[in-house]
mmCIF file of C-alpha atoms in Angstrom:
data_model
loop_
_atom_site.group_PDB
_atom_site.id
_atom_site.type_symbol
_atom_site.label_atom_id
_atom_site.label_comp_id
_atom_site.label_asym_id
_atom_site.label_seq_id
_atom_site.Cartn_x
_atom_site.Cartn_y
_atom_site.Cartn_z
ATOM 1 C CA MET A 1 122.411 116.991 96.818
ATOM 2 C CA ARG A 2 123.568 113.459 96.196
ATOM 3 C CA VAL A 3 122.103 110.145 96.011
ATOM 4 C CA LEU A 4 122.995 106.854 95.588
ATOM 5 C CA LEU A 5 120.079 105.445 93.681
ATOM 6 C CA ALA A 6 120.639 101.514 93.535
ATOM 7 C CA GLU A 7 117.756 99.888 91.851
ATOM 8 C CA ASP A 8 117.884 96.452 89.929
ATOM 9 C CA ASP A 9 114.472 97.314 87.720
ATOM 10 C CA LEU A 10 116.388 98.831 84.888
ATOM 11 C CA ARG A 11 112.645 101.167 83.728
ATOM 12 C CA LEU A 12 111.864 102.234 87.257
ATOM 13 C CA ALA A 13 114.784 102.850 88.199
ATOM 14 C CA ASP A 14 114.934 105.435 84.499
ATOM 15 C CA VAL A 15 111.959 106.961 85.808
ATOM 16 C CA LEU A 16 113.041 107.190 89.445
ATOM 17 C CA THR A 17 116.583 108.390 88.115
ATOM 18 C CA ARG A 18 114.368 110.771 86.255
ATOM 19 C CA THR A 19 112.541 112.224 88.440
ATOM 20 C CA LEU A 20 115.194 112.660 91.163
ATOM 21 C CA ALA A 21 117.339 114.732 88.582
ATOM 22 C CA GLU A 22 114.097 116.982 88.199
ATOM 23 C CA ALA A 23 114.546 117.554 91.496
ATOM 24 C CA GLY A 24 117.588 118.832 91.872
ATOM 25 C CA TRP A 25 119.257 115.747 93.154
ATOM 26 C CA ASP A 26 122.527 114.416 91.850
ATOM 27 C CA VAL A 27 121.825 110.799 90.859
ATOM 28 C CA GLU A 28 124.424 108.137 90.355
ATOM 29 C CA THR A 29 122.467 104.853 89.659
ATOM 30 C CA VAL A 30 123.279 101.425 90.059
ATOM 31 C CA HIS A 31 121.830 97.945 89.595
ATOM 32 C CA ASP A 32 123.007 95.617 91.961
ATOM 33 C CA GLY A 33 123.850 95.608 95.535
ATOM 34 C CA LEU A 34 127.550 95.173 95.220
ATOM 35 C CA SER A 35 128.062 98.124 93.035
ATOM 36 C CA ALA A 36 126.535 100.211 95.790
ATOM 37 C CA TYR A 37 128.203 98.918 98.586
ATOM 38 C CA ARG A 38 130.992 99.731 96.593
ATOM 39 C CA ARG A 39 130.317 103.390 96.095
ATOM 40 C CA ALA A 40 129.055 103.800 99.641
ATOM 41 C CA LEU A 41 132.034 102.432 101.221
ATOM 42 C CA PRO A 42 133.378 105.492 104.263
ATOM 43 C CA ASP A 43 136.411 106.369 101.434
ATOM 44 C CA GLY A 44 134.436 106.615 98.556
ATOM 45 C CA ILE A 45 132.216 109.180 97.237
ATOM 46 C CA PRO A 46 129.932 111.124 99.704
ATOM 47 C CA TYR A 47 126.720 110.897 99.081
ATOM 48 C CA ASP A 48 123.773 112.408 100.981
ATOM 49 C CA VAL A 49 121.135 109.542 101.090
ATOM 50 C CA LEU A 50 121.276 105.931 99.816
ATOM 51 C CA VAL A 51 117.961 104.966 97.937
ATOM 52 C CA LEU A 52 118.106 100.848 98.128
ATOM 53 C CA ASP A 53 115.919 98.484 96.663
ATOM 54 C CA TRP A 54 115.760 95.360 99.197
ATOM 55 C CA MET A 55 115.634 92.586 96.184
ATOM 56 C CA LEU A 56 119.148 93.715 94.808
ATOM 57 C CA PRO A 57 121.319 90.846 92.451
ATOM 58 C CA GLY A 58 124.663 90.020 94.540
ATOM 59 C CA LEU A 59 123.919 91.237 97.958
ATOM 60 C CA ASP A 60 120.192 92.603 98.745
ATOM 61 C CA GLY A 61 119.503 96.334 99.670
ATOM 62 C CA VAL A 62 119.471 95.891 103.499
ATOM 63 C CA GLU A 63 122.446 93.230 103.307
ATOM 64 C CA VAL A 64 123.866 96.627 102.202
ATOM 65 C CA CYS A 65 122.658 98.743 105.089
ATOM 66 C CA ARG A 66 123.949 96.022 107.687
ATOM 67 C CA ARG A 67 127.143 95.803 106.251
ATOM 68 C CA LEU A 68 127.981 99.237 106.340
ATOM 69 C CA ARG A 69 126.333 100.718 109.823
ATOM 70 C CA ARG A 70 128.947 98.168 110.735
ATOM 71 C CA LEU A 71 131.951 99.792 108.940
ATOM 72 C CA GLY A 72 130.409 103.028 110.800
ATOM 73 C CA VAL A 73 128.727 105.004 107.956
ATOM 74 C CA THR A 74 125.767 106.841 108.976
ATOM 75 C CA THR A 75 124.885 108.266 105.230
ATOM 76 C CA PRO A 76 120.982 108.141 105.526
ATOM 77 C CA VAL A 77 119.432 104.896 103.880
ATOM 78 C CA LEU A 78 115.357 104.928 102.436
ATOM 79 C CA VAL A 79 114.705 100.880 101.677
ATOM 80 C CA LEU A 80 112.536 100.485 98.455
ATOM 81 C CA THR A 81 110.253 96.841 98.744
ATOM 82 C CA ALA A 82 107.241 94.862 98.104
ATOM 83 C CA ARG A 83 107.570 93.594 100.806
ATOM 84 C CA GLY A 84 105.329 94.919 102.984
ATOM 85 C CA GLU A 85 104.732 92.600 105.923
ATOM 86 C CA VAL A 86 105.481 94.342 109.410
ATOM 87 C CA ARG A 87 108.360 92.180 110.023
ATOM 88 C CA ASP A 88 109.787 93.259 107.034
ATOM 89 C CA ARG A 89 109.471 96.359 107.760
ATOM 90 C CA ILE A 90 111.329 95.538 111.506
ATOM 91 C CA GLU A 91 114.843 93.496 109.605
ATOM 92 C CA GLY A 92 114.959 96.803 107.472
ATOM 93 C CA LEU A 93 114.514 99.280 110.309
ATOM 94 C CA ASP A 94 116.503 96.819 112.775
ATOM 95 C CA ALA A 95 119.424 96.509 109.626
ATOM 96 C CA GLY A 96 120.636 100.407 110.085
ATOM 97 C CA ALA A 97 117.329 101.895 107.606
ATOM 98 C CA ASP A 98 116.466 105.457 108.553
ATOM 99 C CA ASP A 99 112.558 104.765 106.478
ATOM 100 C CA TYR A 100 111.017 102.198 104.380
ATOM 101 C CA LEU A 101 109.049 102.591 101.234
ATOM 102 C CA PRO A 102 106.564 99.824 100.179
ATOM 103 C CA LYS A 103 106.109 99.604 96.727
ATOM 104 C CA PRO A 104 103.931 100.551 94.876
ATOM 105 C CA PHE A 105 104.622 104.341 95.925
ATOM 106 C CA ASP A 106 103.978 107.871 94.699
ATOM 107 C CA LEU A 107 107.020 109.942 93.744
ATOM 108 C CA ASP A 108 106.125 112.798 95.435
ATOM 109 C CA GLU A 109 106.228 110.579 98.582
ATOM 110 C CA LEU A 110 109.198 109.273 97.569
ATOM 111 C CA LEU A 111 110.436 113.115 97.476
ATOM 112 C CA ALA A 112 109.171 114.433 99.966
ATOM 113 C CA ARG A 113 110.494 111.477 102.538
ATOM 114 C CA LEU A 114 114.138 111.993 100.892
ATOM 115 C CA ARG A 115 113.459 115.542 101.842
ATOM 116 C CA ALA A 116 112.387 114.622 104.932
ATOM 117 C CA LEU A 117 116.092 111.959 105.502
ATOM 118 C CA HIS A 118 117.917 114.930 104.399
ATOM 119 C CA ARG A 119 116.796 117.741 106.666
ATOM 120 C CA ARG A 120 117.082 115.522 109.610
ATOM 121 C CA THR A 121 120.779 114.758 109.087
ATOM 122 C CA ALA A 122 121.430 118.408 108.141
ATOM 123 C CA TYR A 123 120.425 120.223 110.935
ATOM 124 C CA ALA A 124 121.592 116.891 113.103
ATOM 125 C CA ASP A 125 125.494 116.851 111.810
ATOM 126 C CA GLN A 126 125.851 120.130 110.707
ATOM 127 C CA ASP A 127 124.536 122.978 113.283
ATOM 128 C CA HIS A 128 125.987 125.372 111.313
ATOM 129 C CA VAL A 129 128.058 126.720 108.407
ATOM 130 C CA SER A 130 130.201 129.370 107.412
ATOM 131 C CA VAL A 131 131.591 129.941 104.292
ATOM 132 C CA GLY A 132 133.776 133.169 104.250
ATOM 133 C CA ASP A 133 133.325 135.483 106.897
ATOM 134 C CA LEU A 134 129.273 134.334 106.271
ATOM 135 C CA THR A 135 128.064 132.131 109.083
ATOM 136 C CA VAL A 136 124.903 130.290 109.006
ATOM 137 C CA ASP A 137 123.766 128.688 112.865
ATOM 138 C CA ALA A 138 121.151 126.159 112.159
ATOM 139 C CA GLY A 139 120.375 125.196 115.828
ATOM 140 C CA ALA A 140 119.845 129.608 116.855
ATOM 141 C CA ARG A 141 118.942 130.404 113.748
ATOM 142 C CA ARG A 142 120.798 133.461 113.050
ATOM 143 C CA VAL A 143 122.903 134.784 110.752
ATOM 144 C CA HIS A 144 126.097 136.615 110.849
ATOM 145 C CA ARG A 145 128.328 138.172 108.329
ATOM 146 C CA GLY A 146 131.781 138.852 110.671
ATOM 147 C CA GLU A 147 130.968 140.409 113.846
ATOM 148 C CA VAL A 148 127.264 141.129 112.329
ATOM 149 C CA GLU A 149 124.393 139.786 113.151
ATOM 150 C CA VAL A 150 121.974 139.524 109.674
ATOM 151 C CA GLU A 151 118.196 139.241 110.519
ATOM 152 C CA LEU A 152 115.854 137.200 108.040
ATOM 153 C CA SER A 153 112.459 135.878 107.568
ATOM 154 C CA THR A 154 111.364 132.238 108.414
ATOM 155 C CA ARG A 155 111.918 131.312 104.325
ATOM 156 C CA GLU A 156 114.458 133.643 104.053
ATOM 157 C CA PHE A 157 117.188 131.582 106.577
ATOM 158 C CA ASP A 158 115.687 128.117 105.141
ATOM 159 C CA ILE A 159 117.208 129.241 101.629
ATOM 160 C CA LEU A 160 119.935 130.854 102.977
ATOM 161 C CA TRP A 161 120.748 127.573 105.153
ATOM 162 C CA LEU A 162 120.397 125.159 101.764
ATOM 163 C CA LEU A 163 122.597 127.285 99.660
ATOM 164 C CA ALA A 164 125.417 127.639 102.409
ATOM 165 C CA SER A 165 125.096 123.788 102.367
ATOM 166 C CA ASN A 166 125.882 123.119 99.335
ATOM 167 C CA ALA A 167 128.292 126.051 99.050
ATOM 168 C CA GLY A 168 130.158 126.119 95.663
ATOM 169 C CA ARG A 169 127.067 123.945 93.902
ATOM 170 C CA VAL A 170 124.224 124.876 92.207
ATOM 171 C CA VAL A 171 121.195 124.461 93.785
ATOM 172 C CA SER A 172 118.432 124.499 91.417
ATOM 173 C CA ARG A 173 114.597 126.094 91.417
ATOM 174 C CA TYR A 174 112.940 123.063 91.780
ATOM 175 C CA ALA A 175 115.358 122.275 95.067
ATOM 176 C CA ILE A 176 114.453 125.422 96.711
ATOM 177 C CA LEU A 177 110.665 125.176 96.001
ATOM 178 C CA ASP A 178 111.010 121.368 97.157
ATOM 179 C CA GLU A 179 112.873 122.204 99.937
ATOM 180 C CA VAL A 180 111.386 125.477 101.469
ATOM 181 C CA TRP A 181 107.920 125.552 100.292
ATOM 182 C CA ASP A 182 107.637 121.549 99.674
ATOM 183 C CA GLY A 183 106.142 122.026 96.845
ATOM 184 C CA GLU A 184 102.931 124.457 97.163
ATOM 185 C CA THR A 185 104.280 126.608 94.251
ATOM 186 C CA ASP A 186 105.582 126.391 90.784
ATOM 187 C CA LEU A 187 108.384 127.214 89.104
ATOM 188 C CA SER A 188 106.475 130.065 87.345
ATOM 189 C CA SER A 189 106.067 131.961 90.264
ATOM 190 C CA ASN A 190 108.771 134.966 91.064
ATOM 191 C CA VAL A 191 108.731 134.299 94.788
ATOM 192 C CA ILE A 192 112.123 132.459 94.765
ATOM 193 C CA ASP A 193 113.506 136.014 93.015
ATOM 194 C CA VAL A 194 112.171 137.682 95.447
ATOM 195 C CA HIS A 195 113.318 136.277 98.195
ATOM 196 C CA VAL A 196 116.837 135.748 97.347
ATOM 197 C CA ALA A 197 116.726 139.705 96.132
ATOM 198 C CA ALA A 198 115.617 140.121 100.255
ATOM 199 C CA ILE A 199 118.723 137.773 101.193
ATOM 200 C CA ARG A 200 121.250 139.666 98.944
ATOM 201 C CA ARG A 201 119.796 142.788 100.410
ATOM 202 C CA LYS A 202 120.503 141.736 103.765
ATOM 203 C CA VAL A 203 123.712 139.424 103.169
ATOM 204 C CA ASP A 204 125.471 140.808 100.895
ATOM 205 C CA ARG A 205 124.586 144.584 99.652
ATOM 206 C CA PRO A 206 125.646 146.618 103.681
ATOM 207 C CA PHE A 207 128.534 144.889 103.477
ATOM 208 C CA GLY A 208 129.926 145.447 99.887
ATOM 209 C CA THR A 209 129.903 141.465 98.356
ATOM 210 C CA ALA A 210 128.283 139.407 95.967
ATOM 211 C CA SER A 211 128.435 135.871 97.234
ATOM 212 C CA ILE A 212 125.082 134.900 96.142
ATOM 213 C CA THR A 213 125.412 134.121 91.962
ATOM 214 C CA THR A 214 122.279 133.713 89.798
ATOM 215 C CA VAL A 215 123.162 130.997 87.113
ATOM 216 C CA ARG A 216 120.724 131.313 84.776
ATOM 217 C CA GLY A 217 118.930 128.569 83.293
ATOM 218 C CA ALA A 218 119.705 126.335 86.204
ATOM 219 C CA GLY A 219 119.008 128.344 89.988
ATOM 220 C CA TYR A 220 121.100 129.847 92.726
ATOM 221 C CA ARG A 221 125.112 129.303 94.221
ATOM 222 C CA LEU A 222 126.506 130.601 96.764
ATOM 223 C CA GLU A 223 129.977 131.520 96.115
ATOM 224 C CA ARG A 224 133.148 129.588 98.136
#
């Protein structure tokens, strides 16, 4: 999951970059509006979410959002700002921002808002994912291996959907806990291993495949 962070407060930018990276996000950080705008253009790097501070030098975050929306960029935008007036929130949302987080804010709330934005767009923009003969249908919440339907529990499905949506990339254990359990358990628990083992028993073993790879010390990857 890739996020572009635009924050001109260097100390805060460093804290946010480390927090997002530890949560499993692939973070690119810039410190001015023009750099953010150029990186988020339609022919640029595809991001899952843009996090824009309002008071960026050059172009402010709301103007960056406004210009990107005019070009048809639909990437979710979260605006960070110390401006807390209702009229400011309205201006940001009218410019095309999807969410608005006033400073100071709790880092856990930031992560929760990003998870919500990512889930919302992932399910809306991509209702199913096919990786080889494996198909994961988010709308119907069904999984097929070829023509055979595979029954999964709710959390097994959510883990597989997360892996399939990021096929070919490592999804960290932290990211799985964050997305599937909303951080309600911890990394010392073996709950992820138990669920991944169950997915393998159902999705891989009966079909003679080994599509889910454990990347030691990092997480899991669904092979393309």
